[in-house]
Tab-separated table of C-alpha atoms in Angstrom:
chain	number	residue	atom	x	y	z
A	1	MET	CA	0.000	0.000	0.000
A	2	THR	CA	1.349	3.385	-0.990
A	3	ARG	CA	1.481	6.347	1.375
A	4	ALA	CA	-1.418	7.987	-0.464
A	5	GLU	CA	-3.486	4.791	-0.276
A	6	ALA	CA	-2.803	4.447	3.460
A	7	LYS	CA	-3.810	8.081	4.003
A	8	GLU	CA	-7.082	7.592	2.144
A	9	ARG	CA	-7.775	4.371	4.035
A	10	ASN	CA	-7.259	6.149	7.356
A	11	ARG	CA	-9.408	9.067	6.223
A	12	ARG	CA	-12.213	6.719	5.225
A	13	ALA	CA	-11.969	4.786	8.497
A	14	LEU	CA	-12.217	7.991	10.540
A	15	LEU	CA	-15.201	9.278	8.548
A	16	ASP	CA	-17.045	5.971	8.958
A	17	ALA	CA	-16.300	5.887	12.681
A	18	ALA	CA	-17.292	9.548	13.088
A	19	PHE	CA	-20.623	8.904	11.386
A	20	ARG	CA	-21.538	6.274	13.981
A	21	VAL	CA	-20.259	8.155	17.027
A	22	VAL	CA	-21.491	11.629	16.023
A	23	ALA	CA	-24.937	10.309	15.049
A	24	ARG	CA	-25.220	8.770	18.496
A	25	ASP	CA	-23.542	11.344	20.754
A	26	GLY	CA	-23.686	14.672	18.902
A	27	HIS	CA	-21.555	17.415	20.434
A	28	ARG	CA	-20.562	14.967	23.186
A	29	ALA	CA	-18.783	12.729	20.677
A	30	LYS	CA	-15.252	11.958	21.812
A	31	LEU	CA	-12.307	11.955	19.452
A	32	GLU	CA	-10.805	9.121	21.465
A	33	GLU	CA	-13.713	6.811	20.687
A	34	ILE	CA	-13.797	7.838	17.024
A	35	ALA	CA	-10.082	7.121	16.689
A	36	GLU	CA	-10.387	3.834	18.577
A	37	ARG	CA	-13.215	2.650	16.300
A	38	ALA	CA	-11.021	3.470	13.308
A	39	ASP	CA	-8.028	1.640	14.866
A	40	LEU	CA	-6.084	4.897	14.816
A	41	THR	CA	-4.912	7.549	17.263
A	42	THR	CA	-6.333	11.026	17.853
A	43	GLY	CA	-3.168	12.291	16.212
A	44	ALA	CA	-4.472	10.909	12.928
A	45	VAL	CA	-7.583	13.079	13.285
A	46	TYR	CA	-5.504	16.231	13.695
A	47	SER	CA	-3.157	15.196	10.891
A	48	LEU	CA	-5.936	14.516	8.384
A	49	PHE	CA	-8.661	16.976	9.439
A	50	GLY	CA	-6.990	19.556	11.682
A	51	SER	CA	-9.555	19.326	14.481
A	52	LYS	CA	-12.741	17.650	15.649
A	53	ASN	CA	-14.732	20.355	13.858
A	54	GLY	CA	-12.737	19.737	10.703
A	55	LEU	CA	-13.658	16.067	10.909
A	56	VAL	CA	-17.358	16.887	11.345
A	57	VAL	CA	-17.341	19.293	8.374
A	58	ALA	CA	-15.619	16.652	6.243
A	59	LEU	CA	-18.227	14.148	7.412
A	60	VAL	CA	-21.053	16.385	6.176
A	61	ALA	CA	-19.372	16.937	2.802
A	62	ASP	CA	-18.741	13.198	2.487
A	63	TYR	CA	-22.371	12.482	3.391
A	64	LEU	CA	-23.852	15.027	0.956
A	65	ARG	CA	-21.591	14.435	-2.051
A	66	PRO	CA	-23.176	11.190	-3.300
A	67	HIS	CA	-26.618	12.628	-2.543
A	68	TYR	CA	-26.115	15.500	-4.976
A	69	GLU	CA	-24.465	13.221	-7.543
A	70	GLU	CA	-27.560	10.993	-7.458
A	71	ILE	CA	-29.823	14.019	-7.891
A	72	GLU	CA	-27.986	15.009	-11.056
A	73	GLN	CA	-28.604	11.516	-12.414
A	74	ALA	CA	-32.268	11.526	-11.354
A	75	VAL	CA	-32.948	14.895	-13.003
A	76	PRO	CA	-31.636	14.723	-16.574
A	77	SER	CA	-30.991	17.704	-18.798
A	78	GLY	CA	-33.667	18.571	-21.342
A	79	LEU	CA	-36.500	18.755	-18.811
A	80	ASP	CA	-38.223	22.073	-18.237
A	81	LEU	CA	-38.307	23.516	-14.721
A	82	LEU	CA	-41.496	21.848	-13.502
A	83	GLU	CA	-40.459	18.496	-14.949
A	84	ALA	CA	-37.104	18.817	-13.216
A	85	VAL	CA	-38.727	19.759	-9.906
A	86	ASP	CA	-41.124	16.820	-10.262
A	87	ALA	CA	-38.224	14.397	-10.796
A	88	PHE	CA	-36.270	15.908	-7.899
A	89	ALA	CA	-39.259	15.657	-5.568
A	90	ARG	CA	-39.846	12.010	-6.423
A	91	TYR	CA	-36.168	11.224	-5.890
A	92	TYR	CA	-36.255	12.933	-2.494
A	93	ARG	CA	-39.370	11.033	-1.437
A	94	ARG	CA	-37.844	7.663	-2.367
A	95	GLY	CA	-35.026	8.447	0.027
A	96	CYS	CA	-37.522	8.331	2.903
A	97	ASP	CA	-38.043	4.606	2.275
A	98	THR	CA	-34.396	3.526	2.297
A	99	PRO	CA	-33.081	1.356	5.161
A	100	ASP	CA	-30.872	4.188	6.451
A	101	ALA	CA	-33.642	6.817	6.544
A	102	HIS	CA	-33.766	6.848	10.356
A	103	SER	CA	-29.992	7.090	10.730
A	104	ARG	CA	-29.920	9.979	8.228
A	105	LEU	CA	-32.615	11.804	10.184
A	106	SER	CA	-30.709	11.178	13.401
A	107	LEU	CA	-27.571	12.662	11.858
A	108	GLN	CA	-29.477	15.738	10.612
A	109	ILE	CA	-30.879	16.447	14.067
A	110	THR	CA	-27.537	15.757	15.711
A	111	LEU	CA	-25.664	18.131	13.414
A	112	LEU	CA	-28.214	20.866	14.098
A	113	ASP	CA	-27.717	20.335	17.830
A	114	MET	CA	-23.934	20.499	17.397
A	115	ALA	CA	-24.183	23.702	15.375
A	116	LEU	CA	-26.300	25.311	18.097
A	117	HIS	CA	-23.757	24.363	20.760
A	118	ASP	CA	-20.754	25.525	18.693
A	119	PRO	CA	-21.347	28.654	16.556
A	120	ASP	CA	-17.969	28.277	14.856
A	121	LEU	CA	-18.845	24.749	13.786
A	122	GLY	CA	-22.282	25.969	12.711
A	123	SER	CA	-20.675	28.559	10.440
A	124	GLN	CA	-18.356	25.960	8.923
A	125	LEU	CA	-21.231	23.534	8.358
A	126	ALA	CA	-23.326	26.233	6.685
A	127	THR	CA	-20.456	27.034	4.319
A	128	SER	CA	-20.008	23.363	3.464
A	129	ILE	CA	-23.716	22.826	2.820
A	130	ARG	CA	-23.974	25.954	0.667
A	131	SER	CA	-21.076	24.767	-1.485
A	132	GLN	CA	-22.814	21.435	-2.006
A	133	GLU	CA	-26.085	23.177	-2.854
A	134	ASP	CA	-24.344	24.909	-5.746
A	135	HIS	CA	-24.890	21.612	-7.581
A	136	LEU	CA	-28.637	21.940	-7.084
A	137	ILE	CA	-28.643	25.574	-8.199
A	138	ALA	CA	-26.775	24.600	-11.363
A	139	LEU	CA	-29.296	21.814	-11.919
A	140	PHE	CA	-32.216	24.264	-12.151
A	141	THR	CA	-30.441	27.181	-13.846
A	142	GLY	CA	-31.279	27.552	-17.522
A	143	ARG	CA	-34.394	25.363	-17.420
A	144	ARG	CA	-37.370	26.566	-19.480
A	145	HIS	CA	-40.336	27.983	-17.597
A	146	ASN	CA	-43.261	30.024	-18.958
A	147	GLY	CA	-41.423	31.129	-22.070
A	148	SER	CA	-38.181	32.131	-20.361
A	149	VAL	CA	-35.244	30.470	-18.666
A	150	VAL	CA	-34.471	30.253	-14.957
A	151	THR	CA	-31.631	32.535	-13.862
A	152	PRO	CA	-28.991	31.488	-11.292
A	153	HIS	CA	-30.585	33.841	-8.753
A	154	GLN	CA	-34.021	32.321	-9.275
A	155	ALA	CA	-32.544	28.819	-9.079
A	156	GLN	CA	-30.861	29.692	-5.781
A	157	ARG	CA	-34.085	30.965	-4.256
A	158	LEU	CA	-35.989	27.939	-5.501
A	159	ALA	CA	-33.349	25.542	-4.137
A	160	THR	CA	-33.609	27.203	-0.717
A	161	ALA	CA	-37.398	26.878	-0.699
A	162	LEU	CA	-37.377	23.267	-1.889
A	163	ARG	CA	-34.761	22.263	0.674
A	164	ALA	CA	-36.881	23.668	3.492
A	165	LEU	CA	-39.990	21.966	2.104
A	166	PHE	CA	-38.397	18.564	1.646
A	167	VAL	CA	-36.513	18.532	4.944
A	168	GLY	CA	-39.761	19.149	6.798
A	169	LEU	CA	-41.764	16.637	4.770
A	170	SER	CA	-39.111	13.930	4.909
A	171	GLN	CA	-38.815	14.279	8.675
A	172	GLY	CA	-42.581	13.892	8.928
A	173	VAL	CA	-42.542	10.781	6.739
A	174	THR	CA	-39.689	9.174	8.662
A	175	LEU	CA	-41.366	9.853	11.992
A	176	GLY	CA	-44.753	8.646	10.733
A	177	LEU	CA	-46.355	12.098	10.973
A	178	ALA	CA	-46.922	12.861	7.285
A	179	HIS	CA	-49.658	10.413	6.359
A	180	GLY	CA	-50.380	10.204	2.641
A	181	ALA	CA	-47.221	12.093	1.682
A	182	ASP	CA	-46.236	9.777	-1.166
A	183	GLU	CA	-44.217	10.569	-4.293
A	184	GLN	CA	-47.190	12.207	-5.972
A	185	TYR	CA	-47.765	14.467	-2.972
A	186	PHE	CA	-44.101	15.510	-2.824
A	187	ALA	CA	-44.142	16.246	-6.554
A	188	ALA	CA	-47.439	18.144	-6.442
A	189	VAL	CA	-46.479	20.505	-3.605
A	190	ALA	CA	-43.011	21.094	-5.046
A	191	CYS	CA	-44.375	21.927	-8.485
A	192	ALA	CA	-47.008	24.192	-6.936
A	193	LEU	CA	-44.192	26.086	-5.237
A	194	ALA	CA	-42.063	26.290	-8.375
A	195	SER	CA	-44.912	27.182	-10.729
A	196	ASP	CA	-45.418	30.591	-9.127
A	197	MET	CA	-42.293	32.407	-10.261
A	198	SER	CA	-43.216	35.418	-8.119
A	199	LEU	CA	-41.960	33.337	-5.197
A	200	ILE	CA	-38.481	33.127	-6.670
A	201	ASP	CA	-38.313	36.042	-9.096
A	202	HIS	CA	-35.836	38.806	-8.252
A	203	ASP	CA	-38.022	41.406	-9.967
A	204	ALA	CA	-40.931	40.455	-7.703
A	205	ASP	CA	-38.770	41.298	-4.685
A	206	ALA	CA	-38.194	44.801	-5.954
A	207	SER	CA	-41.844	45.513	-6.674
């Protein structure tokens, strides 16, 4: 094994261990236990990630990256805006039925708790999430809608609104509180939101 391969193996082991420990303990997660689960020392955490916060931020980026890559595959080019939103909504709803849905919800709540306890970590997490959401903004930008195309600014505002909508709905589904919220429901409410461009139009803000 080369030095680079060993470094990547250790990085992967720490991220996997951090996922389990952070999801369970939140801001009380101990670096010692994370390192022990990865069969490494705490020195490896500082060497690879700089700090506990650095490890948590890397964990979020590692967690979100495949999610956004799957979205790009689920929402092909050539669709207009409402078709793209429909496909995105259905993809998001299917995620509520995966075996790891409860662990993903647990991690979301835990990360929010950690951000509230550590403002510096919260700022770093927000920056990381915004950089990942650039993929979603790019996904909607340039789509046809009502005779025009969606601008990057409109796509950003729509992405923000859809994220808030889907986070709330998916939490309800996972907890058994959103009865009847199937794929069709997710798609219908998302398209209703996106169809009214005054909700995301920059010119509407100025009027």
